[in-house]
């Protein structure tokens, strides 16, 4: 190391090439120490842009960027690979519990026995016996 010598030699942090007068600073978020040559800088810039475009960890509901998102529960029937931010996860969880514990039509609390609406009824969630019978009667 000739740091105190006449000339300090910089090498590219990626390819190790000796750098002359042209050195490029890596972006802070690239996690690279040191300086880069021109071509590596161009490459890394491209790489970083692609990486950012490929992994947009955004909450599936509010579209906010999430740092460490939560995977939705499988019962929620959301697309796989979806992430949710914590507040949306909590909300979804509460909504889901409400949906399975209460009748979709009358809002009455469901006990041990509840009924799945027929697909042709286009009703989400579950029904109490009374509402199920009511729907059936309308068919
Ligand atoms: Zn280089
Ligand atoms: Zn969210
Ligand atoms: Zn009901």
PDB file of N, CA and C and ligand atoms in Angstrom, residues 12 15 37 40, ligand 1:
ATOM      1  N   UNK A  12     -10.861  -0.917  -9.513  1.00  0.00           N
ATOM      2  CA  UNK A  12     -12.317  -1.088  -9.559  1.00  0.00           C
ATOM      3  C   UNK A  12     -12.725  -2.163  -8.561  1.00  0.00           C
ATOM      4  N   UNK A  15     -14.242  -5.344 -10.985  1.00  0.00           N
ATOM      5  CA  UNK A  15     -13.403  -6.144 -11.880  1.00  0.00           C
ATOM      6  C   UNK A  15     -11.920  -6.063 -11.514  1.00  0.00           C
ATOM      7  N   UNK A  37     -14.884   1.217 -12.201  1.00  0.00           N
ATOM      8  CA  UNK A  37     -14.516   1.710 -13.523  1.00  0.00           C
ATOM      9  C   UNK A  37     -15.798   2.067 -14.257  1.00  0.00           C
ATOM     10  N   UNK A  40     -18.098  -1.041 -15.339  1.00  0.00           N
ATOM     11  CA  UNK A  40     -18.756  -1.708 -14.214  1.00  0.00           C
ATOM     12  C   UNK A  40     -19.837  -0.822 -13.620  1.00  0.00           C
TER      13      UNK A  40
HETATM   14 ZN1  LIG B   1     -14.658  -2.542 -13.355  1.00  0.00          ZN
END
